Amino acid sequence: MTDKPTLNDWNALKDKEVKGRALGWDTPEGIHVKPLYTGEDAPDPGLPGFAPYTRGVKASMYAGRPWTIRQYAGFSTAEESNAFYRRNLAAGQKGLSVAFDLATHRGYDSDHERVTGDVGKAGVAIDTLADMQILFDQIPLDKMSVSMTMNGAVIPCLAFYIVAAEEQGVAQDQLSGTIQNDILKEFMVRNTYIYPPAPSMRIIADIIAYTAEHMPRFNSISISGYHMHEAGATAVQELAYTLADGKEYVKAALDRGMNIDAFAGRLSFFFGIGMNFFMEVAKLRAARTLWSKIIADFGGNARSQMLRTHCQTSGVSLTEQDPYNNIIRTTIEAMAATFGGTQSLHTNSFDEAIALPTDFSARLARNTQLILQEETGMTNVVDPLGGSYYIEALTNELVEKAEALIAEADAAGGMTEAIASGLPKQRIEESAAARQARVDKGEDVIVGVNKYRLEDEPPVDILEIDNAKVRAEQIKRIEKTRAERDEVKAQAALTAITEGAKADGNMLGLAVEAARARCTLGEISAAMEAVFGRYATQPNPVRGIYGAAHANDARYAQVVDAVESIKARNGKAPKIMVAKMGQDGHDRGANVVASAFTDMGFEVVSGPLFQTPQETMEQAISEDVDAIGASSLAAGHNTLIPELIGKLKEAGRPDIKVFAGGVIPQQDYQHLRDNGVIGIYGPGSNIVECAADVLRLLGHNMPPLDEAAE
């Protein structure tokens, strides 16, 4: 009988196989992943159903009940979205998750001059109570759990939902679901805020208080790491900043005199799930472990310590190139979320890097979850990866590293103060720039993008929204609402909101009265804005991260040399404005491009978020830029970019060239080119090559890529 092999024996055999070459991997989180894990690396995770809930918040987990299939959807009008919801529910979806358009998120009615390109494009337009009633027509709100991703205009949207249910005959205490209501992450990454931080935090406390009293089955907040994940955060950053936000909301409720156990059980979370499978599994386990400790420190009981979470597969991991690969990516991410123990899940459609999902792609995304639940057997075992040496070691590492970042936020005075300092946002943007550099250099492989790329990309059918038609229909309904309501009662309700904002009125309670009086979303938002003001920030992209990663890259050096030659010849570097028009606050792409172009020597002007084409034109002329890069992620490009080019011509500056980047379907390229766009760069574009192409289009000599190393 031979002796049992030891770790030394394995090391000797491994070194012989790889001839002494070191194995292992340093992750973006700063975790060194070893090639082998043993029991010495794996702490005891305890049992599911017991604090700190590392293995799951329920003892039975999916063996008792599978996760909820909760697909996030909304587009065009309330009628169109309602029909889509009802088709999905009939086909096996178990809960609703509402996507609102950007005009709604930012508290504008569809007739507002600032939202001409945004209405109905990235979600459903909701201006009136009538819209909300149509959205849930024939969907019984006493039986259907509803999740709403809403933060900025959270007060009117939640008020409309409450009154729509009321007029269905459903009392507030029968409503179940979740409102996102997580404004701190908006100030960090997503930017669909309306009011400054202090009144925004007051609104959150108002909602927690109101729902605790009137809506005991409704989750008053969904604390979101998803948007940090999509903005480029590492798993550690997403964990730490999400849970630190949660601590801040708990403190806000406690400052109102609420008992921790009266509301903590109705807090929920929302995480993004990316392609590092085991890291994502461990992230959800670490989140439960950390939250249990955090709430225990506040004195919360065992039920209050449970972290319940919704997850969504990553949008950033989806590619425009070879898009059917996205079906595989989404499946892997869905498995990571479910092996990690999520309570509900949205699976992205394969075409979402290009446009809104079609019925066909949405069906594939939904069926991905049905197949996992019905065909794999994975729901028969509680925490099937529990006890894996690797998983337990990763979980422990994530807990330790996230705790250090949370402690840093605490030392800054809490997450509100940390966000005001700009540190979390800067850290996430640095991670995003570093990730883009690794992709552009081929160090992080994306199949079909920077490796194994197809010669020809077959076209994919996409869902197109007639923005002008939707906006016209919405304006008709707004006009009808105003014509038919009791105007005296409506104005009294709006005055009460403004007066309540000046004092200590509960904003949600006052907005419910305004919804009953048929006030519009924009009117309710404006009544609060009259007291709170509207918040705005100026982008400040990071520097040095992208350039440092390309220190030895020949093509990057060629672009830098070209920019230097132009500067020497003309007395100034090429000057580029990176513009974000419309109400889309997702600025990862714009900030990464601005960072990279700055590192390459361009002079870069970052325009403020939410500009109109007129404002972009005026700033571009006043800054005397050579070109404008218009970043589009929310389908407003066909309206906003041609309008910008037209305004440049009217102002006598057609020499300022416009290029576009972001989520732009190939089918729209010709329309943009016909309207004067000189270059278009979709998801997965190599930024160094984009810079080279911009120089060429501006009339400077740049050799093609294959000549870079000659």
XYZ file of C-alpha atoms in Angstrom:
710
model
C 0.000 0.000 0.000
C 1.482 3.354 -1.038
C 1.472 6.413 1.199
C -1.121 9.101 0.486
C 0.423 11.794 -1.811
C 1.355 15.018 -0.049
C 1.283 18.616 -1.214
C 5.053 18.382 -1.721
C 4.520 15.401 -4.007
C 1.966 17.410 -6.029
C 4.329 20.369 -6.311
C 7.104 18.132 -7.605
C 4.796 16.523 -10.181
C 3.349 19.877 -11.226
C 6.831 21.411 -11.670
C 7.877 18.458 -13.805
C 4.808 18.908 -16.029
C 5.245 22.647 -16.526
C 9.073 22.582 -16.261
C 9.184 24.894 -13.244
C 6.915 27.554 -14.777
C 4.930 29.393 -12.116
C 1.193 28.806 -12.195
C -1.490 31.031 -10.729
C -3.345 34.246 -11.514
C -3.562 37.709 -9.997
C -7.137 38.939 -10.363
C -8.208 42.585 -10.796
C -9.393 42.375 -7.178
C -5.807 41.878 -6.016
C -6.418 38.216 -5.125
C -3.719 35.707 -6.037
C -5.485 32.587 -7.277
C -3.381 29.503 -6.703
C -3.440 26.537 -9.090
C -4.533 24.192 -6.286
C -6.587 24.577 -3.112
C -6.799 22.148 -0.199
C -8.732 21.896 3.039
C -6.187 24.181 4.697
C -7.451 27.041 2.518
C -11.153 26.541 3.233
C -12.805 27.943 6.389
C -15.982 26.283 7.655
C -18.907 28.157 6.019
C -21.554 26.915 8.455
C -24.986 25.761 7.326
C -27.629 27.360 5.079
C -30.457 29.120 6.867
C -28.338 30.249 9.813
C -26.351 33.459 10.339
C -24.082 34.581 8.782
C -25.950 32.919 5.862
C -22.837 32.248 3.780
C -24.499 29.148 2.311
C -27.918 30.744 1.781
C -30.658 32.601 3.635
C -33.015 29.603 3.631
C -32.247 26.144 4.987
C -33.895 24.556 1.936
C -32.883 27.160 -0.706
C -33.917 26.021 -4.226
C -34.810 22.525 -3.010
C -37.732 24.261 -1.308
C -38.491 26.838 -4.009
C -36.497 27.835 -7.100
C -35.383 31.394 -7.639
C -37.903 33.794 -9.189
C -37.541 34.389 -12.934
C -37.888 38.166 -12.992
C -37.106 39.579 -16.421
C -36.414 43.332 -16.592
C -38.343 44.899 -19.451
C -40.074 48.014 -20.657
C -40.068 50.013 -23.863
C -42.127 52.389 -25.960
C -45.602 52.970 -24.545
C -47.408 51.444 -21.585
C -49.635 49.523 -24.043
C -46.643 47.913 -25.791
C -44.939 47.022 -22.506
C -48.126 45.606 -20.994
C -48.582 43.289 -23.982
C -44.933 42.177 -23.679
C -45.344 41.472 -19.933
C -48.466 39.421 -20.456
C -46.825 37.307 -23.165
C -43.845 36.627 -20.902
C -45.979 35.778 -17.874
C -47.980 33.318 -19.959
C -44.691 31.697 -21.050
C -43.318 31.029 -17.561
C -41.992 34.277 -16.120
C -42.913 34.584 -12.426
C -42.417 38.268 -11.565
C -42.313 41.657 -13.255
C -39.371 44.041 -13.358
C -40.151 47.408 -14.930
C -37.645 49.378 -17.019
C -38.572 53.054 -17.305
C -37.338 55.362 -20.046
C -34.721 57.965 -19.230
C -37.106 60.910 -19.374
C -39.110 59.238 -16.595
C -35.968 58.468 -14.573
C -34.954 62.100 -14.663
C -38.360 63.441 -13.628
C -39.406 64.938 -16.969
C -42.739 64.522 -18.702
C -42.509 63.421 -22.334
C -43.419 66.906 -23.562
C -40.311 68.477 -21.992
C -37.862 70.039 -24.465
C -34.869 68.202 -22.965
C -36.139 64.692 -23.719
C -36.914 64.725 -27.448
C -34.534 61.818 -28.134
C -35.206 59.770 -24.997
C -38.946 59.061 -24.819
C -39.709 55.326 -24.933
C -36.218 54.393 -26.100
C -34.581 52.546 -23.171
C -37.688 51.757 -21.183
C -41.365 52.561 -20.941
C -42.540 56.168 -20.794
C -44.630 56.912 -17.682
C -45.997 60.439 -17.399
C -49.398 59.955 -15.786
C -51.416 57.668 -13.557
C -53.203 56.538 -16.733
C -49.858 55.246 -18.086
C -49.292 53.182 -14.934
C -52.838 51.799 -15.056
C -52.341 50.691 -18.667
C -48.930 49.200 -17.803
C -50.558 46.812 -15.311
C -53.836 46.259 -17.143
C -55.093 42.672 -16.548
C -52.122 42.016 -14.245
C -53.500 41.495 -10.699
C -51.292 43.541 -8.386
C -52.435 41.655 -5.277
C -50.902 38.485 -6.744
C -48.013 39.724 -8.927
C -44.716 40.772 -7.358
C -43.455 43.913 -9.109
C -39.907 45.249 -9.129
C -39.281 48.793 -10.354
C -35.827 50.097 -11.208
C -36.345 53.714 -10.257
C -34.276 56.129 -8.205
C -34.482 59.759 -9.327
C -38.260 59.970 -9.879
C -38.938 57.297 -7.271
C -41.618 59.341 -5.492
C -44.078 59.865 -8.396
C -43.473 56.383 -9.858
C -44.166 54.626 -6.569
C -47.166 56.895 -5.952
C -48.605 56.031 -9.389
C -48.120 52.305 -8.675
C -49.897 52.598 -5.309
C -52.868 54.483 -6.767
C -53.075 52.244 -9.870
C -53.358 49.265 -7.510
C -55.873 51.123 -5.361
C -58.063 51.714 -8.415
C -57.736 48.000 -9.256
C -59.206 47.360 -5.794
C -55.889 46.306 -4.257
C -55.004 47.787 -0.860
C -51.468 48.966 -0.106
C -50.865 46.196 2.433
C -51.453 43.609 -0.317
C -48.701 44.927 -2.604
C -45.480 42.954 -2.908
C -42.302 43.726 -4.790
C -39.350 46.079 -4.682
C -38.511 49.660 -5.567
C -34.818 50.235 -6.245
C -34.692 53.603 -4.443
C -30.863 53.501 -4.227
C -29.686 57.033 -4.894
C -26.131 56.797 -3.563
C -25.030 54.522 -6.394
C -26.551 57.013 -8.836
C -24.114 59.651 -7.598
C -21.295 57.132 -8.046
C -21.977 55.506 -11.410
C -25.400 55.569 -13.088
C -26.215 59.262 -12.743
C -30.006 59.176 -13.119
C -30.370 61.445 -10.104
C -32.545 64.535 -9.867
C -31.982 66.161 -6.460
C -28.791 66.759 -4.442
C -27.606 64.078 -1.985
C -29.159 65.459 1.228
C -32.788 65.725 0.017
C -32.321 62.472 -1.902
C -31.426 60.709 1.344
C -34.468 62.303 2.979
C -36.679 60.884 0.216
C -35.273 57.405 0.842
C -36.025 57.667 4.550
C -39.560 58.882 3.710
C -40.144 55.806 1.539
C -38.748 53.406 4.143
C -41.014 54.971 6.789
C -44.127 55.029 4.570
C -43.777 51.442 3.343
C -42.995 50.119 6.833
C -46.315 51.577 7.989
C -48.547 50.948 4.965
C -46.865 48.276 2.758
C -45.429 45.511 4.978
C -44.937 43.074 2.068
C -43.077 45.578 -0.109
C -39.283 45.968 -0.185
C -38.587 49.678 0.273
C -35.129 49.667 -1.270
C -32.948 47.492 -3.492
C -29.354 48.422 -2.820
C -27.627 48.038 -6.140
C -24.115 46.902 -6.950
C -25.174 46.025 -10.489
C -24.530 49.478 -11.887
C -21.129 49.613 -10.180
C -20.325 46.268 -11.815
C -21.376 47.625 -15.208
C -19.351 50.806 -14.651
C -16.193 48.724 -14.207
C -16.003 47.952 -10.478
C -14.098 44.879 -9.371
C -15.939 42.281 -7.292
C -14.373 43.735 -4.132
C -15.418 47.285 -5.017
C -18.946 46.197 -5.915
C -19.273 44.302 -2.628
C -17.794 46.986 -0.410
C -19.501 50.048 -1.860
C -22.892 48.329 -2.158
C -22.881 47.192 1.460
C -21.496 50.546 2.614
C -24.440 52.201 0.827
C -26.706 49.802 2.691
C -25.177 50.859 6.003
C -25.863 54.480 5.121
C -29.541 53.770 4.432
C -29.863 51.866 7.702
C -28.386 54.831 9.573
C -30.809 57.202 7.823
C -33.771 55.100 8.972
C -32.411 54.770 12.505
C -31.967 58.547 12.635
C -35.741 58.753 12.014
C -36.225 56.790 15.244
C -37.203 53.555 13.490
C -36.452 50.172 15.052
C -33.886 48.159 13.074
C -36.091 45.072 12.984
C -39.084 47.079 11.738
C -37.451 47.744 8.358
C -34.195 45.802 7.863
C -36.051 42.682 6.750
C -37.527 44.620 3.811
C -34.187 45.818 2.483
C -32.947 43.899 -0.542
C -29.914 43.938 -2.834
C -29.115 43.761 -6.528
C -25.796 42.493 -7.906
C -24.314 42.194 -11.380
C -22.923 38.846 -12.476
C -19.958 38.734 -14.834
C -17.892 36.080 -16.555
C -15.435 35.150 -13.766
C -17.637 32.250 -12.722
C -16.154 31.234 -9.376
C -15.516 34.838 -8.307
C -19.170 35.693 -8.905
C -20.376 32.665 -6.925
C -18.091 33.645 -4.050
C -19.198 37.295 -4.271
C -22.808 36.465 -3.390
C -21.679 34.242 -0.511
C -19.388 37.007 0.767
C -22.198 39.569 0.488
C -24.459 37.512 2.751
C -21.653 36.985 5.248
C -20.775 40.673 5.414
C -24.367 41.945 5.615
C -25.155 39.596 8.477
C -22.226 41.040 10.436
C -23.180 44.632 9.580
C -26.797 44.287 10.727
C -25.762 42.336 13.831
C -23.564 45.310 14.757
C -26.676 47.533 14.525
C -28.465 45.144 16.900
C -30.651 43.511 14.264
C -32.099 40.062 14.861
C -31.395 36.965 12.764
C -34.177 37.694 10.254
C -32.938 41.263 9.778
C -29.452 39.923 9.025
C -30.572 38.022 5.913
C -29.278 39.504 2.665
C -31.825 38.748 -0.047
C -30.752 39.626 -3.548
C -31.833 39.919 -7.133
C -29.150 39.443 -9.783
C -28.793 40.346 -13.435
C -26.328 38.943 -15.912
C -23.845 41.492 -17.183
C -24.641 43.882 -20.004
C -20.996 44.915 -20.352
C -19.941 41.332 -21.121
C -22.290 41.232 -24.121
C -20.657 41.909 -27.465
C -21.888 43.460 -30.683
C -19.467 41.235 -32.594
C -20.547 37.598 -33.088
C -23.542 38.272 -30.823
C -24.818 34.688 -30.611
C -21.845 34.043 -28.311
C -23.787 36.167 -25.821
C -26.247 33.302 -25.308
C -23.385 31.214 -23.891
C -22.108 34.125 -21.800
C -25.527 34.731 -20.280
C -25.928 31.033 -19.473
C -22.581 30.944 -17.636
C -23.463 34.092 -15.693
C -26.925 32.738 -14.848
C -25.323 29.601 -13.433
C -22.931 31.704 -11.340
C -25.859 33.680 -9.892
C -27.855 30.567 -9.064
C -24.924 28.574 -7.668
C -24.253 31.695 -5.582
C -27.785 31.635 -4.152
C -29.696 34.562 -5.684
C -33.404 34.909 -4.833
C -34.400 36.170 -8.293
C -32.674 36.595 -11.625
C -32.847 38.511 -14.887
C -30.999 37.005 -17.838
C -29.999 39.471 -20.564
C -30.948 38.862 -24.160
C -28.136 38.199 -26.619
C -28.922 41.324 -28.682
C -28.775 43.870 -25.839
C -25.312 45.105 -26.883
C -27.051 46.282 -30.040
C -30.622 47.297 -29.162
C -33.655 46.467 -27.021
C -34.559 42.750 -26.967
C -36.938 41.314 -29.520
C -39.608 38.775 -28.535
C -37.332 36.064 -29.971
C -34.233 37.038 -27.986
C -36.279 37.653 -24.812
C -37.708 34.130 -25.103
C -34.210 32.628 -25.316
C -33.122 34.627 -22.265
C -36.158 33.541 -20.245
C -35.830 29.898 -21.346
C -32.202 29.893 -20.180
C -33.546 30.117 -16.639
C -36.358 27.616 -17.220
C -33.842 25.070 -18.533
C -31.579 25.571 -15.521
C -34.554 25.072 -13.188
C -36.234 22.192 -15.003
C -33.506 20.186 -16.732
C -30.214 20.367 -14.816
C -31.074 19.007 -11.372
C -29.233 21.906 -9.770
C -32.258 22.874 -7.663
C -32.275 19.525 -5.851
C -29.224 20.216 -3.679
C -28.796 23.093 -1.236
C -25.601 25.068 -2.006
C -23.995 22.441 -4.293
C -20.656 24.301 -4.392
C -20.466 24.700 -0.617
C -17.329 23.121 0.759
C -15.362 23.619 -2.445
C -11.872 24.539 -1.252
C -11.565 27.170 -3.971
C -15.015 28.691 -3.411
C -14.573 28.920 0.367
C -11.092 30.457 0.030
C -12.345 33.033 -2.507
C -15.312 33.875 -0.287
C -13.015 34.494 2.651
C -10.637 36.653 0.585
C -13.510 38.765 -0.735
C -14.874 39.280 2.781
C -11.501 40.479 4.062
C -10.786 42.828 1.163
C -14.324 44.272 1.137
C -14.177 44.860 4.895
C -11.061 46.989 4.384
C -12.844 49.207 1.822
C -15.942 49.496 4.028
C -13.738 50.556 6.925
C -12.182 53.206 4.676
C -15.664 54.569 3.835
C -16.582 54.555 7.539
C -13.421 56.505 8.336
C -14.450 59.117 5.750
C -17.679 59.678 7.696
C -19.847 57.156 5.846
C -20.676 56.544 2.237
C -22.374 59.904 1.640
C -19.164 61.703 2.582
C -16.993 59.220 0.688
C -19.078 59.742 -2.482
C -18.878 63.528 -2.039
C -15.072 63.198 -2.014
C -15.221 61.371 -5.358
C -13.021 58.489 -4.178
C -15.324 55.507 -4.925
C -16.161 56.865 -8.385
C -12.476 57.421 -9.140
C -11.564 53.898 -8.043
C -14.263 52.358 -10.221
C -13.232 54.452 -13.239
C -9.611 53.393 -12.753
C -10.736 49.750 -12.774
C -12.748 50.350 -15.946
C -9.805 51.989 -17.715
C -7.479 49.160 -16.668
C -9.965 46.569 -17.929
C -10.305 48.335 -21.278
C -6.532 48.430 -21.634
C -6.275 44.678 -20.969
C -8.974 43.982 -23.575
C -7.388 46.266 -26.174
C -4.011 44.563 -25.654
C -5.557 41.100 -25.832
C -4.579 40.203 -22.267
C -8.264 39.669 -21.379
C -9.667 37.533 -24.186
C -13.173 38.199 -25.512
C -14.060 35.538 -28.055
C -15.246 37.064 -31.302
C -13.894 40.513 -30.390
C -10.143 40.433 -29.799
C -9.647 36.741 -30.642
C -11.345 34.316 -33.060
C -13.099 37.208 -34.777
C -15.387 36.521 -37.728
C -14.545 37.913 -41.134
C -18.164 38.867 -41.802
C -20.758 39.733 -39.185
C -24.254 38.549 -40.179
C -26.987 41.100 -39.435
C -29.221 40.523 -36.412
C -32.892 41.484 -36.294
C -33.418 44.284 -33.772
C -36.350 45.965 -32.091
C -36.758 49.515 -33.343
C -38.729 52.191 -31.501
C -40.293 55.124 -33.358
C -39.283 57.758 -30.827
C -41.267 60.588 -32.455
C -44.456 58.502 -32.597
C -44.161 57.390 -28.975
C -43.533 60.951 -27.808
C -46.551 62.239 -29.731
C -48.779 59.577 -28.151
C -47.481 60.372 -24.676
C -48.094 64.091 -25.138
C -51.710 63.377 -26.136
C -52.258 61.425 -22.919
C -50.667 64.175 -20.822
C -52.962 66.756 -22.447
C -56.004 64.511 -21.882
C -55.103 64.036 -18.217
C -54.756 67.765 -17.655
C -57.971 68.542 -19.515
C -60.077 66.052 -17.533
C -58.736 66.518 -13.989
C -59.952 68.878 -11.269
C -57.312 71.575 -11.735
C -57.904 73.213 -8.361
C -57.398 69.890 -6.586
C -54.283 69.120 -8.678
C -52.647 72.458 -7.950
C -53.473 72.150 -4.246
C -51.774 68.737 -4.160
C -48.649 70.142 -5.876
C -48.533 73.084 -3.462
C -48.774 70.624 -0.567
C -45.718 68.766 -1.919
C -43.681 71.965 -2.150
C -44.713 73.036 1.353
C -44.029 69.548 2.689
C -40.566 69.624 1.147
C -39.858 72.861 3.008
C -40.982 71.296 6.274
C -41.047 67.640 7.295
C -43.866 66.204 5.195
C -43.533 62.632 3.970
C -42.909 63.046 0.248
C -44.406 59.697 -0.717
C -47.596 60.270 1.258
C -48.040 63.696 -0.339
C -47.295 62.296 -3.812
C -49.965 59.604 -3.391
C -52.488 62.414 -2.922
C -51.097 64.166 -6.008
C -51.411 60.948 -8.034
C -55.048 60.653 -6.971
C -55.503 64.239 -8.190
C -54.028 63.238 -11.608
C -50.863 65.332 -11.329
C -48.190 64.268 -13.822
C -44.787 62.801 -13.017
C -43.044 65.947 -14.205
C -45.285 68.164 -12.101
C -44.685 66.133 -8.929
C -40.932 66.132 -9.559
C -40.911 69.880 -10.253
C -42.854 70.569 -7.042
C -39.998 68.987 -5.090
C -37.308 70.497 -7.310
C -38.635 73.964 -6.421
C -37.284 73.342 -2.900
C -34.533 70.769 -3.356
C -32.971 72.025 -6.616
C -31.606 69.862 -9.457
C -28.195 68.275 -9.047
C -25.421 68.356 -11.659
C -21.772 67.282 -11.795
C -18.870 67.677 -14.217
C -17.095 64.487 -15.416
C -13.430 64.272 -14.411
C -11.964 61.181 -16.133
C -8.939 59.464 -14.585
C -5.486 59.745 -16.119
C -2.484 57.502 -16.526
C -4.142 54.095 -16.193
C -4.710 53.321 -19.885
C -1.392 54.777 -21.010
C 0.660 52.926 -18.404
C -0.791 49.623 -19.577
C 0.355 50.379 -23.158
C 3.902 51.404 -22.264
C 5.470 48.859 -24.635
C 2.767 48.755 -27.310
C 3.990 49.713 -30.800
C 0.639 50.887 -32.178
C -0.070 52.973 -29.079
C 3.379 54.585 -29.433
C 2.626 55.316 -33.078
C -0.571 57.191 -32.162
C 1.217 59.124 -29.406
C 3.995 60.090 -31.840
C 1.419 61.223 -34.416
C -0.321 63.428 -31.848
C 3.033 64.912 -30.809
C 3.891 65.646 -34.464
C 0.555 67.440 -34.942
C 1.180 69.442 -31.773
C 4.654 70.451 -32.975
C 3.348 71.391 -36.401
C 0.180 73.262 -35.379
C 1.171 74.541 -31.976
C -1.591 72.529 -30.298
C -2.737 68.951 -29.931
C -5.917 67.715 -31.643
C -8.803 68.788 -29.412
C -11.708 66.395 -28.888
C -14.948 66.935 -26.988
C -16.556 63.805 -25.508
C -20.281 64.530 -25.311
C -23.186 62.843 -23.527
C -26.452 64.164 -24.963
C -29.909 63.244 -23.750
C -30.854 61.852 -20.362
C -28.609 58.763 -20.377
C -26.283 58.909 -17.373
C -24.289 55.743 -18.102
C -20.870 57.285 -18.631
C -18.417 54.375 -18.435
C -17.718 54.407 -22.174
C -17.411 58.181 -22.377
C -15.048 58.318 -19.398
C -12.863 55.440 -20.627
C -12.543 57.064 -24.064
C -11.751 60.450 -22.512
C -9.138 58.848 -20.243
C -7.489 56.908 -23.060
C -7.435 59.828 -25.544
C -5.969 62.086 -22.842
C -3.196 59.553 -22.173
C -2.471 59.470 -25.929
C -1.863 63.224 -25.911
C -5.151 64.580 -27.266
C -6.602 67.613 -25.558
C -9.929 66.317 -24.259
C -12.963 68.279 -23.108
C -15.537 66.203 -21.222
C -18.965 67.720 -21.639
C -21.366 67.594 -18.696
C -24.021 64.896 -18.617
C -27.517 65.458 -20.006
C -26.689 68.081 -22.618
C -29.049 69.021 -25.418
C -27.582 69.160 -28.955
C -27.772 72.952 -28.689
C -25.695 72.969 -25.490
C -23.145 70.555 -26.963
C -22.807 72.722 -30.066
C -22.332 75.878 -27.986
C -19.678 74.303 -25.774
C -17.824 72.779 -28.729
C -17.625 76.168 -30.439
C -16.618 78.043 -27.296
C -13.879 75.450 -26.620
C -12.816 75.531 -30.301
C -12.608 71.752 -30.602
C -11.639 69.870 -33.756
C -14.146 67.063 -33.277
C -16.952 65.821 -31.040
C -17.252 62.217 -29.946
C -20.922 61.557 -29.137
C -21.403 58.658 -26.722
C -24.723 56.812 -27.018
C -25.953 53.927 -24.880
C -29.696 54.509 -24.793
C -30.780 54.555 -28.442
C -31.145 58.330 -28.784
C -28.410 58.584 -31.416
C -30.672 58.724 -34.481
C -32.380 61.838 -33.117
C -29.697 63.652 -31.138
C -26.561 63.277 -33.272
C -28.099 64.497 -36.578
C -29.608 67.406 -34.635
C -26.148 68.289 -33.289
C -24.604 68.210 -36.775
C -27.415 70.395 -38.085
C -26.826 72.949 -35.345
C -23.090 73.035 -36.058
C -23.882 73.822 -39.698
C -26.394 76.520 -38.713
C -23.730 78.091 -36.489
C -21.262 78.177 -39.394
C -18.991 75.451 -37.956
C -19.407 72.385 -40.184
C -15.616 71.981 -39.849
C -16.136 70.523 -36.357
C -16.425 66.839 -37.189
C -18.643 64.418 -35.276
C -17.932 60.765 -34.571
C -20.097 58.401 -32.537
C -19.555 55.464 -30.209
C -21.490 53.108 -27.976
C -24.518 50.877 -28.445
C -25.385 51.695 -32.041
C -26.868 48.958 -34.270
C -25.156 48.364 -37.610
C -28.527 49.076 -39.236
C -28.271 52.681 -38.033
C -24.772 53.340 -39.356
C -25.859 54.486 -42.805
C -28.459 56.888 -41.384
C -25.768 58.490 -39.216
C -23.256 58.636 -42.088
C -25.873 60.191 -44.347
C -26.306 62.880 -41.704
C -22.595 63.650 -41.538
C -21.073 61.345 -38.886
C -17.470 60.672 -39.939
C -16.722 57.586 -37.825
C -18.743 55.065 -35.792
C -17.229 52.832 -33.100
C -19.416 50.153 -31.531
C -18.926 48.007 -28.410
C -15.667 46.063 -28.492
C -13.823 48.666 -30.588
C -10.118 48.943 -29.794
C -9.604 52.474 -28.476
C -6.088 52.807 -29.859
C -7.431 52.000 -33.328
C -10.337 54.410 -32.755
C -7.808 57.163 -32.003
C -5.797 56.296 -35.109
C -8.956 56.395 -37.204
C -10.047 59.740 -35.738
C -6.646 61.219 -36.637
C -6.993 59.875 -40.187
C -10.538 61.248 -40.543
C -9.323 64.644 -39.341
C -6.845 64.626 -42.220
C -3.690 63.379 -40.526
C -1.515 60.594 -41.904
C -1.900 57.290 -40.044
C -0.786 53.933 -41.447
C -3.218 51.013 -41.077
C -2.896 48.559 -38.188
C -0.822 45.929 -39.985
C 1.935 48.488 -40.646
C 2.251 49.530 -36.983
C 5.178 47.260 -36.140
C 7.145 47.856 -39.375
